[in-house]
mmCIF file of C-alpha atoms and ligand atoms in Angstrom:
data_model
loop_
_atom_site.group_PDB
_atom_site.id
_atom_site.type_symbol
_atom_site.label_atom_id
_atom_site.label_comp_id
_atom_site.label_asym_id
_atom_site.label_seq_id
_atom_site.Cartn_x
_atom_site.Cartn_y
_atom_site.Cartn_z
ATOM 1 C CA MET A 1 8.013 56.387 -99.115
ATOM 2 C CA ASN A 2 5.707 58.611 -97.065
ATOM 3 C CA ARG A 3 7.605 59.132 -93.862
ATOM 4 C CA GLY A 4 4.634 61.016 -92.337
ATOM 5 C CA THR A 5 3.901 61.439 -88.673
ATOM 6 C CA ALA A 6 5.166 59.117 -85.966
ATOM 7 C CA ILE A 7 4.220 59.040 -82.308
ATOM 8 C CA TYR A 8 6.703 58.417 -79.524
ATOM 9 C CA PRO A 9 4.505 57.545 -76.526
ATOM 10 C CA GLY A 10 5.667 57.111 -72.949
ATOM 11 C CA SER A 11 5.612 58.276 -69.360
ATOM 12 C CA PHE A 12 8.789 60.418 -69.503
ATOM 13 C CA ASP A 13 8.902 60.693 -65.697
ATOM 14 C CA PRO A 14 11.423 62.281 -66.043
ATOM 15 C CA PRO A 15 12.783 62.580 -69.596
ATOM 16 C CA THR A 16 16.272 61.028 -69.785
ATOM 17 C CA ASN A 17 19.207 61.354 -72.162
ATOM 18 C CA GLY A 18 18.075 58.022 -73.628
ATOM 19 C CA HIS A 19 14.668 59.530 -74.513
ATOM 20 C CA LEU A 20 16.345 62.546 -76.094
ATOM 21 C CA ASP A 21 18.692 60.341 -78.091
ATOM 22 C CA LEU A 22 15.669 58.499 -79.481
ATOM 23 C CA ILE A 23 13.771 61.724 -80.180
ATOM 24 C CA GLU A 24 16.737 63.016 -82.169
ATOM 25 C CA ARG A 25 16.960 59.785 -84.184
ATOM 26 C CA GLY A 26 13.185 59.771 -84.746
ATOM 27 C CA SER A 27 13.136 63.403 -85.830
ATOM 28 C CA LYS A 28 15.570 62.521 -88.621
ATOM 29 C CA MET A 29 13.480 59.596 -89.773
ATOM 30 C CA PHE A 30 9.971 61.036 -89.777
ATOM 31 C CA GLU A 31 8.501 64.245 -91.156
ATOM 32 C CA GLN A 32 6.888 64.927 -87.819
ATOM 33 C CA LEU A 33 7.457 63.283 -84.470
ATOM 34 C CA VAL A 34 4.857 63.695 -81.729
ATOM 35 C CA VAL A 35 6.201 62.917 -78.269
ATOM 36 C CA ALA A 36 3.043 61.866 -76.437
ATOM 37 C CA ILE A 37 2.896 61.735 -72.640
ATOM 38 C CA LEU A 38 0.378 59.308 -71.153
ATOM 39 C CA ARG A 39 -1.864 61.377 -68.853
ATOM 40 C CA ASN A 40 -3.611 58.780 -66.739
ATOM 41 C CA SER A 41 -0.914 56.318 -65.849
ATOM 42 C CA GLU A 42 -1.687 54.027 -62.889
ATOM 43 C CA LYS A 43 1.706 54.847 -61.430
ATOM 44 C CA SER A 44 1.924 57.844 -59.117
ATOM 45 C CA PRO A 45 4.343 60.056 -61.013
ATOM 46 C CA MET A 46 7.173 62.106 -59.582
ATOM 47 C CA PHE A 47 6.535 64.949 -62.046
ATOM 48 C CA SER A 48 3.095 66.248 -62.979
ATOM 49 C CA VAL A 49 2.059 66.081 -66.623
ATOM 50 C CA ALA A 50 2.445 69.883 -66.829
ATOM 51 C CA GLU A 51 6.026 69.634 -65.543
ATOM 52 C CA ARG A 52 6.862 66.881 -68.030
ATOM 53 C CA ILE A 53 5.361 68.891 -70.908
ATOM 54 C CA GLU A 54 7.426 71.920 -69.887
ATOM 55 C CA MET A 55 10.655 69.905 -69.617
ATOM 56 C CA LEU A 56 10.149 68.137 -72.951
ATOM 57 C CA ARG A 57 9.178 71.367 -74.755
ATOM 58 C CA GLN A 58 12.329 73.031 -73.487
ATOM 59 C CA LEU A 59 14.536 70.046 -74.355
ATOM 60 C CA THR A 60 13.197 69.593 -77.879
ATOM 61 C CA ALA A 61 12.938 73.277 -78.817
ATOM 62 C CA ASP A 62 15.732 72.956 -81.413
ATOM 63 C CA TRP A 63 13.938 70.287 -83.454
ATOM 64 C CA SER A 64 11.263 72.029 -85.507
ATOM 65 C CA ASN A 65 9.484 68.797 -86.482
ATOM 66 C CA VAL A 66 9.065 67.573 -82.893
ATOM 67 C CA ARG A 67 5.855 68.368 -81.023
ATOM 68 C CA ILE A 68 4.905 67.530 -77.437
ATOM 69 C CA ASP A 69 1.374 66.387 -76.622
ATOM 70 C CA THR A 70 -0.507 64.272 -74.086
ATOM 71 C CA PHE A 71 -3.006 61.477 -74.460
ATOM 72 C CA ASP A 72 -5.419 59.392 -72.465
ATOM 73 C CA GLY A 73 -6.905 55.971 -73.101
ATOM 74 C CA LEU A 74 -5.735 53.777 -75.936
ATOM 75 C CA MET A 75 -2.546 54.887 -77.653
ATOM 76 C CA VAL A 76 -3.770 53.567 -81.011
ATOM 77 C CA GLU A 77 -6.856 55.806 -80.814
ATOM 78 C CA TYR A 78 -4.722 58.830 -80.154
ATOM 79 C CA ALA A 79 -2.338 57.836 -82.981
ATOM 80 C CA LYS A 80 -5.318 57.601 -85.334
ATOM 81 C CA SER A 81 -6.608 61.007 -84.243
ATOM 82 C CA ILE A 82 -3.354 62.690 -85.285
ATOM 83 C CA ASP A 83 -2.951 60.575 -88.434
ATOM 84 C CA ALA A 84 0.240 58.913 -87.233
ATOM 85 C CA MET A 85 1.430 55.995 -89.336
ATOM 86 C CA CYS A 86 4.087 54.710 -86.915
ATOM 87 C CA VAL A 87 4.756 54.246 -83.243
ATOM 88 C CA LEU A 88 8.354 54.748 -82.219
ATOM 89 C CA ARG A 89 9.691 52.831 -79.221
ATOM 90 C CA GLY A 90 13.201 52.342 -77.892
ATOM 91 C CA ILE A 91 14.787 48.997 -77.132
ATOM 92 C CA ARG A 92 17.823 49.211 -74.878
ATOM 93 C CA ALA A 93 18.509 45.580 -74.102
ATOM 94 C CA ILE A 94 17.022 42.159 -74.659
ATOM 95 C CA SER A 95 15.099 42.597 -71.380
ATOM 96 C CA ASP A 96 12.998 45.345 -73.019
ATOM 97 C CA TYR A 97 12.168 43.154 -75.969
ATOM 98 C CA GLU A 98 9.539 40.901 -74.431
ATOM 99 C CA TYR A 99 7.385 43.739 -73.083
ATOM 100 C CA GLU A 100 7.820 45.807 -76.227
ATOM 101 C CA LEU A 101 6.945 42.877 -78.497
ATOM 102 C CA GLN A 102 3.800 42.174 -76.475
ATOM 103 C CA MET A 103 2.780 45.813 -76.617
ATOM 104 C CA ALA A 104 3.509 46.122 -80.351
ATOM 105 C CA LEU A 105 1.473 43.005 -81.145
ATOM 106 C CA MET A 106 -1.429 44.134 -78.962
ATOM 107 C CA ASN A 107 -1.372 47.519 -80.667
ATOM 108 C CA ARG A 108 -1.338 45.762 -84.050
ATOM 109 C CA LYS A 109 -4.359 43.700 -83.001
ATOM 110 C CA LEU A 110 -6.138 46.912 -81.999
ATOM 111 C CA GLU A 111 -5.085 48.827 -85.122
ATOM 112 C CA PRO A 112 -3.515 46.713 -87.903
ATOM 113 C CA THR A 113 -2.499 49.732 -90.007
ATOM 114 C CA LEU A 114 -0.289 51.248 -87.304
ATOM 115 C CA GLU A 115 3.305 50.014 -87.468
ATOM 116 C CA THR A 116 5.710 49.954 -84.521
ATOM 117 C CA VAL A 117 9.292 50.931 -85.259
ATOM 118 C CA PHE A 118 11.990 50.043 -82.736
ATOM 119 C CA MET A 119 15.192 52.034 -82.454
ATOM 120 C CA MET A 120 18.215 51.553 -80.215
ATOM 121 C CA PRO A 121 19.558 54.499 -78.249
ATOM 122 C CA ALA A 122 23.323 55.102 -78.100
ATOM 123 C CA VAL A 123 24.986 52.309 -76.166
ATOM 124 C CA LYS A 124 26.073 54.757 -73.440
ATOM 125 C CA TYR A 125 22.380 55.139 -72.515
ATOM 126 C CA SER A 126 21.536 51.443 -72.716
ATOM 127 C CA TYR A 127 21.144 51.131 -68.934
ATOM 128 C CA VAL A 128 19.374 54.449 -68.366
ATOM 129 C CA SER A 129 15.701 54.402 -67.386
ATOM 130 C CA SER A 130 13.431 56.974 -65.744
ATOM 131 C CA ARG A 131 12.790 54.540 -62.895
ATOM 132 C CA LEU A 132 16.498 54.149 -62.070
ATOM 133 C CA VAL A 133 17.098 57.880 -62.432
ATOM 134 C CA ARG A 134 14.316 58.539 -59.887
ATOM 135 C CA GLU A 135 15.720 55.884 -57.570
ATOM 136 C CA VAL A 136 19.285 57.233 -57.688
ATOM 137 C CA ALA A 137 18.132 60.858 -57.290
ATOM 138 C CA GLN A 138 15.818 59.995 -54.393
ATOM 139 C CA ALA A 139 18.720 58.306 -52.603
ATOM 140 C CA GLY A 140 20.854 61.420 -53.110
ATOM 141 C CA GLY A 141 23.082 59.968 -55.854
ATOM 142 C CA PRO A 142 24.381 61.799 -58.939
ATOM 143 C CA VAL A 143 22.330 61.693 -62.142
ATOM 144 C CA LYS A 144 24.700 63.797 -64.235
ATOM 145 C CA ASP A 145 25.141 62.322 -67.748
ATOM 146 C CA LEU A 146 21.918 60.335 -67.358
ATOM 147 C CA VAL A 147 19.514 63.258 -67.767
ATOM 148 C CA PRO A 148 19.864 66.725 -69.330
ATOM 149 C CA GLU A 149 21.055 69.471 -66.967
ATOM 150 C CA ALA A 150 17.611 71.091 -66.854
ATOM 151 C CA VAL A 151 16.087 67.800 -65.667
ATOM 152 C CA GLU A 152 18.857 67.312 -63.103
ATOM 153 C CA GLN A 153 17.994 70.735 -61.688
ATOM 154 C CA LYS A 154 14.256 69.929 -61.601
ATOM 155 C CA LEU A 155 15.011 66.670 -59.767
ATOM 156 C CA ARG A 156 17.041 68.545 -57.179
ATOM 157 C CA GLU A 157 14.295 71.142 -56.719
ATOM 158 C CA LYS A 158 11.665 68.420 -56.399
ATOM 159 C CA LEU A 159 13.605 66.426 -53.823
ATOM 160 C CA ASP A 160 14.937 69.413 -51.874
ATOM 161 C CA PRO A 161 12.624 72.455 -52.109
ATOM 162 C CA ALA A 162 15.279 74.612 -50.397
ATOM 163 C CA TYR A 163 17.715 73.900 -53.279
ATOM 164 C CA LYS A 164 16.297 76.658 -55.497
ATOM 165 C CA LEU A 165 16.854 79.295 -52.820
ATOM 166 C CA ARG A 166 20.499 78.301 -52.398
ATOM 167 C CA GLN A 167 21.317 78.962 -56.056
ATOM 168 C CA PRO A 168 23.289 82.199 -56.481
ATOM 169 C CA ASN A 169 21.307 83.339 -59.528
ATOM 170 C CA VAL A 170 17.921 82.843 -57.890
ATOM 171 C CA VAL A 171 16.793 85.910 -55.972
ATOM 172 C CA ASP A 172 15.273 85.175 -52.588
ATOM 173 C CA LEU A 173 12.405 87.659 -52.784
ATOM 174 C CA SER A 174 11.616 87.573 -49.068
ATOM 175 C CA LYS A 175 15.207 88.567 -48.192
ATOM 176 C CA ALA A 176 15.213 91.262 -50.877
ATOM 177 C CA ARG A 177 11.992 92.717 -49.454
ATOM 178 C CA ARG A 178 13.418 92.668 -45.890
ATOM 179 C CA ARG A 179 16.541 94.525 -47.081
ATOM 180 C CA LYS A 180 14.384 97.156 -48.807
ATOM 181 C CA ARG A 181 12.280 97.738 -45.654
ATOM 182 C CA LYS A 182 15.436 98.263 -43.512
ATOM 183 C CA ALA A 183 16.916 100.796 -45.975
HETATM 184 O O1 LIG B 201 7.322 54.914 -70.896
HETATM 185 P P1 LIG B 201 6.422 53.731 -70.691
HETATM 186 O O2 LIG B 201 5.778 53.803 -69.339
HETATM 187 O O3 LIG B 201 7.117 52.432 -70.973
HETATM 188 O O4 LIG B 201 5.242 53.876 -71.807
HETATM 189 C C1 LIG B 201 4.213 52.931 -71.880
HETATM 190 C C2 LIG B 201 3.072 53.462 -72.778
HETATM 191 C C3 LIG B 201 2.565 54.814 -72.280
HETATM 192 C C4 LIG B 201 3.583 53.614 -74.187
HETATM 193 C C5 LIG B 201 1.939 52.399 -72.762
HETATM 194 O O5 LIG B 201 1.620 52.076 -71.454
HETATM 195 C C6 LIG B 201 0.668 52.881 -73.477
HETATM 196 O O6 LIG B 201 0.647 53.025 -74.662
HETATM 197 N N1 LIG B 201 -0.410 53.109 -72.689
HETATM 198 C C7 LIG B 201 -1.663 53.605 -73.208
HETATM 199 C C8 LIG B 201 -2.770 52.590 -73.042
HETATM 200 C C9 LIG B 201 -2.750 51.586 -74.179
HETATM 201 O O7 LIG B 201 -2.908 51.924 -75.330
HETATM 202 N N2 LIG B 201 -2.553 50.311 -73.813
HETATM 203 C C10 LIG B 201 -2.441 49.220 -74.748
HETATM 204 C C11 LIG B 201 -1.006 49.084 -75.232
HETATM 205 S S1 LIG B 201 -0.576 47.425 -75.260
#
């Protein structure tokens, strides 16, 4: 069987532990897995596309057959342009199924040769979604164990710009300059 290239499309706003779990599973199943971020989503995102690319690149650096890319327009057209034979999507609970089935069948109508493969993330992530992570973080709640540490930090920085300056290992350049002038 030619396991070829698969595409894992989504918004990833932000990437969660559930996404990473699926990326890891997908990377074992396919020769190459392209994690593709939709550029022109109607939703107003919390993280810019550039920020999401940076986070995902950092988080997937250990998997040599995983590549991060972006796309616009129809997913099937993008999949064709990179010669992907499969679309990978995660199903966490029965509530995901209806939307995912609709999307898979529409994609099949648009491009009959492209197969959709569904995988389940680990059960401990079965309630985790980017939307709920954003909601909890915005209300000041903890998102530890739901997202990787690097994403948790980015969420904190995004929601509280002063957070970065309070970290002991981050040098406050303005203070450093003031100290130098006094000396
Ligand atoms: O993470 P999400 O938001 O559930 O991902 C949805 C996504 C990006 C996979 C889907 O909206 C998509 O493929 N959009 C691209 C436009 C498209 O091809 N639409 C027809 C699919 S039915």
